[in-house]
Short mmCIF file of N, CA and C in Angstrom, two decimals:
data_model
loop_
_atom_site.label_atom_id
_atom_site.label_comp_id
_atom_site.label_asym_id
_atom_site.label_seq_id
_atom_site.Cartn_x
_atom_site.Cartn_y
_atom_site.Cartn_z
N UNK A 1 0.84 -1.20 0.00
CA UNK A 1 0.00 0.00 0.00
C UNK A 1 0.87 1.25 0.00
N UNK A 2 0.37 1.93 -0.21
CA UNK A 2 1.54 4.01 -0.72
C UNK A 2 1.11 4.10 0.89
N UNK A 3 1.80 4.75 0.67
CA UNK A 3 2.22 5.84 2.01
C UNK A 3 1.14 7.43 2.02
N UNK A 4 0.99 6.72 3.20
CA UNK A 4 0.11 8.80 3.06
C UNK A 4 0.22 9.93 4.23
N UNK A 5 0.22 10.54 3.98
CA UNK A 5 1.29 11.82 4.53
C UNK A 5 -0.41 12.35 5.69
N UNK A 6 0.03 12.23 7.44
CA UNK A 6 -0.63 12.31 8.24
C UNK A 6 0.05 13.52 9.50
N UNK A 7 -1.28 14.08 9.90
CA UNK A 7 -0.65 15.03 11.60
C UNK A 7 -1.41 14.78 12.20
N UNK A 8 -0.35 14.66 13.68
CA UNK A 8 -0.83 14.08 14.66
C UNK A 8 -0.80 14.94 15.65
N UNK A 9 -1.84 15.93 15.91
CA UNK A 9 -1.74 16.92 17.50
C UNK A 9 -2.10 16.02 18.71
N UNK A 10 -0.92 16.77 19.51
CA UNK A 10 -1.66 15.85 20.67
C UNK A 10 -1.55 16.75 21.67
N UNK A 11 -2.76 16.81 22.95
CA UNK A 11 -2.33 17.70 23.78
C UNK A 11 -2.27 16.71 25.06
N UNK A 12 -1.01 17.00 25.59
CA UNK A 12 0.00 16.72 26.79
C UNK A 12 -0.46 17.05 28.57
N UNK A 13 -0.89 16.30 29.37
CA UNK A 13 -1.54 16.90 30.67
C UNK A 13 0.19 17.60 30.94
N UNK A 14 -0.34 18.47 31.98
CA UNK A 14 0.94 19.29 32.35
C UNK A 14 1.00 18.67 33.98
N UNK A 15 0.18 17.82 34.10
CA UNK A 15 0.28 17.45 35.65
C UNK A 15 1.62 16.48 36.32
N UNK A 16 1.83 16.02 34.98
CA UNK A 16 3.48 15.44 35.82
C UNK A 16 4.89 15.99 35.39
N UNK A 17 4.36 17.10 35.26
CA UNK A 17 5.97 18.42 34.74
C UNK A 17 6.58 18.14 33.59
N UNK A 18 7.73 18.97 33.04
CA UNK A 18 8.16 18.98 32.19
C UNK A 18 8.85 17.69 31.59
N UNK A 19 9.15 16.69 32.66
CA UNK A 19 9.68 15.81 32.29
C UNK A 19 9.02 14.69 31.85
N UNK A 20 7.60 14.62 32.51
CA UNK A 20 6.08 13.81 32.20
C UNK A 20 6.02 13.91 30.79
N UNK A 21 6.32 15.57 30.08
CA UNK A 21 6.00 15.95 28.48
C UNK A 21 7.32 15.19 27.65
N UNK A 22 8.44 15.59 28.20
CA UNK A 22 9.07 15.25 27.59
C UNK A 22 9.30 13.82 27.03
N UNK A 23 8.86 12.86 28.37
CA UNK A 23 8.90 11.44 28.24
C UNK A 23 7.80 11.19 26.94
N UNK A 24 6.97 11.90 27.17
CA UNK A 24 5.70 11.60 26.10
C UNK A 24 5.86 11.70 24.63
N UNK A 25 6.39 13.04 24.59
CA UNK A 25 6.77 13.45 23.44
C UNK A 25 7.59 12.06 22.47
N UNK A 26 8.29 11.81 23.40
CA UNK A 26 9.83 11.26 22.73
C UNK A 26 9.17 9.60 22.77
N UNK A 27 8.40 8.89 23.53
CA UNK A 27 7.41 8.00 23.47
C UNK A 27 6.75 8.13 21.87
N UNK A 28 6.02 9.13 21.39
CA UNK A 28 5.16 9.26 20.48
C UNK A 28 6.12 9.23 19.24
N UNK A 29 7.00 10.23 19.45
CA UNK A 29 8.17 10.33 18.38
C UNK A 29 8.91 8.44 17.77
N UNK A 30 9.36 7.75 18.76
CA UNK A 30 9.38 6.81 18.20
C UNK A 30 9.04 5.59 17.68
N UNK A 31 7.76 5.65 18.63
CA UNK A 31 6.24 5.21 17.61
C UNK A 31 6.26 5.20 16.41
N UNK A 32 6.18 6.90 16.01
CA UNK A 32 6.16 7.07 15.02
C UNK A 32 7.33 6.88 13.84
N UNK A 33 8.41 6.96 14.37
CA UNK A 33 9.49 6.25 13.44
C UNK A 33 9.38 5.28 13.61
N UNK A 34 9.19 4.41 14.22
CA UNK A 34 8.99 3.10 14.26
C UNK A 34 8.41 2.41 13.26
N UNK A 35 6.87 3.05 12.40
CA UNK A 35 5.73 2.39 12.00
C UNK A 35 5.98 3.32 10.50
N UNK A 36 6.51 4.18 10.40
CA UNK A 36 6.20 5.41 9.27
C UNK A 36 7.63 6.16 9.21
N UNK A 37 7.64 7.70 8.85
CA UNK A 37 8.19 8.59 8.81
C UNK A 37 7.97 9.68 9.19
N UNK A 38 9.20 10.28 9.80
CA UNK A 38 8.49 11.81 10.50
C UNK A 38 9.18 12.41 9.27
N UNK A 39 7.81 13.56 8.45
CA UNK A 39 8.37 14.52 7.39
C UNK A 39 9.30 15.33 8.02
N UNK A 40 8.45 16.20 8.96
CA UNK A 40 9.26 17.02 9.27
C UNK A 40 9.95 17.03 11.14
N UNK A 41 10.41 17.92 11.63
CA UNK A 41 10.93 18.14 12.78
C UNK A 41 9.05 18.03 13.62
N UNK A 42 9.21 17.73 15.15
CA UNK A 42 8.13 17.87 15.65
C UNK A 42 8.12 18.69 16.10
N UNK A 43 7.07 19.21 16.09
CA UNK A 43 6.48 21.10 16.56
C UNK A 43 6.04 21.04 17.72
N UNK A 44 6.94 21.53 18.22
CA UNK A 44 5.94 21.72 19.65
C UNK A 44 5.61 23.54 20.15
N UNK A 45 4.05 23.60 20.57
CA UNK A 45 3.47 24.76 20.20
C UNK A 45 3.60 24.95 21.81
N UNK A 46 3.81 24.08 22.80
CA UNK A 46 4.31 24.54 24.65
C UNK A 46 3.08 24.30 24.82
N UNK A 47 3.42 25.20 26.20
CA UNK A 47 2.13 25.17 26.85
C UNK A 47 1.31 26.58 26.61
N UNK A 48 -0.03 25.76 26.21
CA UNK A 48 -1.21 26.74 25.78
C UNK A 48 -2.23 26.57 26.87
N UNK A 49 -3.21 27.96 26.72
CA UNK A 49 -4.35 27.75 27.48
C UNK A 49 -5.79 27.10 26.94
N UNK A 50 -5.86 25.91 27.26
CA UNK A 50 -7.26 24.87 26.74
C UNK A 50 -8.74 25.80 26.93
N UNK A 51 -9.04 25.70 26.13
CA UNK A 51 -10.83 26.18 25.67
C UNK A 51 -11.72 25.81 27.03
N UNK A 52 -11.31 24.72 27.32
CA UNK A 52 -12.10 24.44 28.72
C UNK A 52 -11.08 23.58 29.33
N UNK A 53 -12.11 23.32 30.48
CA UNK A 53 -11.18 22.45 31.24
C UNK A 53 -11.31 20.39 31.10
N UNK A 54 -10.40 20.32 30.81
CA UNK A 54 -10.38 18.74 30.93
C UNK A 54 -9.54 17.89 31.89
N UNK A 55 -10.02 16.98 32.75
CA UNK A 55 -9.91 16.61 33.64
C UNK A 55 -9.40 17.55 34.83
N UNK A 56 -10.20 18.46 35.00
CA UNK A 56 -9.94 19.71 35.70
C UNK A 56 -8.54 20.34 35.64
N UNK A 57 -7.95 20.11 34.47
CA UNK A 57 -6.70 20.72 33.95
C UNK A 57 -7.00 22.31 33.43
N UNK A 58 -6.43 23.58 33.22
CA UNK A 58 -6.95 24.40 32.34
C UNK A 58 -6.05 24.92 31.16
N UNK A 59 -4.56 24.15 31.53
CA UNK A 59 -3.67 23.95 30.39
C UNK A 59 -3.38 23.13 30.20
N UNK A 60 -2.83 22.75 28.91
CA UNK A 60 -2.63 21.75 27.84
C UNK A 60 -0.79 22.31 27.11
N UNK A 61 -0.11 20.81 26.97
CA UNK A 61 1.00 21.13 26.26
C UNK A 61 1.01 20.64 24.85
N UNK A 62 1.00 21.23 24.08
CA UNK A 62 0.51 21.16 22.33
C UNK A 62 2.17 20.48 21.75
N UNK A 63 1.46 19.95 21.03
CA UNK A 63 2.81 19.27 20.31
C UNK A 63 2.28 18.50 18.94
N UNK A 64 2.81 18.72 17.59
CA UNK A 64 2.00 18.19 16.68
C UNK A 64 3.50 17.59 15.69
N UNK A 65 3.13 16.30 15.26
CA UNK A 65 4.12 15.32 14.52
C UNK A 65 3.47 15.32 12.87
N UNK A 66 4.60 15.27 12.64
CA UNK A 66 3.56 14.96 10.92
C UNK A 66 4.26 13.66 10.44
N UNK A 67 3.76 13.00 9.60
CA UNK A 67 4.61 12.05 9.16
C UNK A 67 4.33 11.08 7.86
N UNK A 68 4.71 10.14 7.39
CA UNK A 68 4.08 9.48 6.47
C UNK A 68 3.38 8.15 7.30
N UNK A 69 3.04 7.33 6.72
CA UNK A 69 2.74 5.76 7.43
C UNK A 69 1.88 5.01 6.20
N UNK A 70 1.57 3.90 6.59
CA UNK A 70 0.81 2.88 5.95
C UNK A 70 -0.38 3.38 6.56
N UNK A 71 -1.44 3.25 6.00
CA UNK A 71 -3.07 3.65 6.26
C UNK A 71 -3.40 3.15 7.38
N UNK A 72 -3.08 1.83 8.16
CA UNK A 72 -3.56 1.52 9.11
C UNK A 72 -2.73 1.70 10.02
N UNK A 73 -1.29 2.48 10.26
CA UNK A 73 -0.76 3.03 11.92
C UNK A 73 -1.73 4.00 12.29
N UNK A 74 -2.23 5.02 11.62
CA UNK A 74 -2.53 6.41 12.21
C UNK A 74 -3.85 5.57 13.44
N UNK A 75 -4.68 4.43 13.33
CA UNK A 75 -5.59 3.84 14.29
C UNK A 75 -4.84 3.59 15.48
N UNK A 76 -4.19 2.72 15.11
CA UNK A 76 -3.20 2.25 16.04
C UNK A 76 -2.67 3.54 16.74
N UNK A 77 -2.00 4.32 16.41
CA UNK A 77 -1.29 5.08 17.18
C UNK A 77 -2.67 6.02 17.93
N UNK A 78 -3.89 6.17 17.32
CA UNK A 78 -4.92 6.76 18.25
C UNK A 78 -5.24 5.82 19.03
N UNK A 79 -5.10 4.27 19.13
CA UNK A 79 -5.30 3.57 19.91
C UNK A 79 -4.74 3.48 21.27
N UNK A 80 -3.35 4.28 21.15
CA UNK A 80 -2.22 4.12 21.93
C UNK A 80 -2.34 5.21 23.04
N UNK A 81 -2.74 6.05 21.93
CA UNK A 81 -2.66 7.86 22.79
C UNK A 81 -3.88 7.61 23.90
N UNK A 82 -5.11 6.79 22.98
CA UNK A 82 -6.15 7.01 23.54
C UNK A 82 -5.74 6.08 25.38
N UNK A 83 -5.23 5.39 25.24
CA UNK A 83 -4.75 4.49 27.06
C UNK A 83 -3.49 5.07 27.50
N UNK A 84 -2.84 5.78 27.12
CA UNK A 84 -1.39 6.34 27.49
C UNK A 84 -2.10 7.99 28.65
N UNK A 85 -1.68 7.51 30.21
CA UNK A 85 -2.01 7.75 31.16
C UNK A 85 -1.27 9.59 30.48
N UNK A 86 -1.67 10.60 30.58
CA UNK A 86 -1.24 12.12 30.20
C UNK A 86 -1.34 12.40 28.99
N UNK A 87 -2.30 11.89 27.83
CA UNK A 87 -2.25 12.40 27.05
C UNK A 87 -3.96 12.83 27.05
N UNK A 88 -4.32 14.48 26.97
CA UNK A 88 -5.52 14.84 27.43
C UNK A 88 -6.47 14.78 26.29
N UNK A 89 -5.82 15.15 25.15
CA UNK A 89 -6.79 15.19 23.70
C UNK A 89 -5.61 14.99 22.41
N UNK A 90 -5.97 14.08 21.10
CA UNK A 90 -5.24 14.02 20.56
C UNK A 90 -6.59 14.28 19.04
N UNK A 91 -5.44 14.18 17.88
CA UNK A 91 -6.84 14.61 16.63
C UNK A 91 -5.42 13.89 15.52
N UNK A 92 -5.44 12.85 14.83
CA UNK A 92 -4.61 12.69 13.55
C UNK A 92 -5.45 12.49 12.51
N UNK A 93 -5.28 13.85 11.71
CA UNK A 93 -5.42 13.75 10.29
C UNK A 93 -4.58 13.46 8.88
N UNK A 94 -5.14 13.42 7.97
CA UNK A 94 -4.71 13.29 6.39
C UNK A 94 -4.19 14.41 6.03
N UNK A 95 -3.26 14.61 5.62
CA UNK A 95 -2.57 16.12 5.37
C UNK A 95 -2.94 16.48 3.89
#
């Protein structure tokens, strides 16, 4: 199957500090090399203030991956985010 070019935002609880994000980040990052390709460098947008509150959090640490993959990682990897204890909201689309 081709390869199709995907982004992956994810927003980060800030409740176990900088090093909680960082572990995450770098978790997701080689996931994603793992299964695909990262196009570019991963963006990380910090810490922002969330629209509301989720899990009585009221910030969120933004971080968005882009990459290529086979059609069926991008599930999988929402599968992953979705049980991976600090990750508050994630969204991967088709670029």
């Amino acid at each position: 199957k081709l390869n199709e070019t995907y982004e992956a935002m994810v927003v980060f609880s800030l409740k176990n500090g900088e090093e909680g994000v960082s572990a995450l980040t770098e978790k997701f990052k080689n996931l994603i090399e793992k299964n695909g390709t990262l196009t570019e460098e991963v963006t990380e947008w910090g810490k922002r203030k969330l629209a509301y509150p989720i899990n009585y959090e009221a910030d969120g640490y933004y971080v968005i991956y882009t990459f290529t993959s086979k059609p069926d990682f991008p599930a999988e990897l929402g599968r992953v985010m979705n049980i991976t204890d600090g990750v508050l909201r994630f969204l991967v689309t088709t670029k």
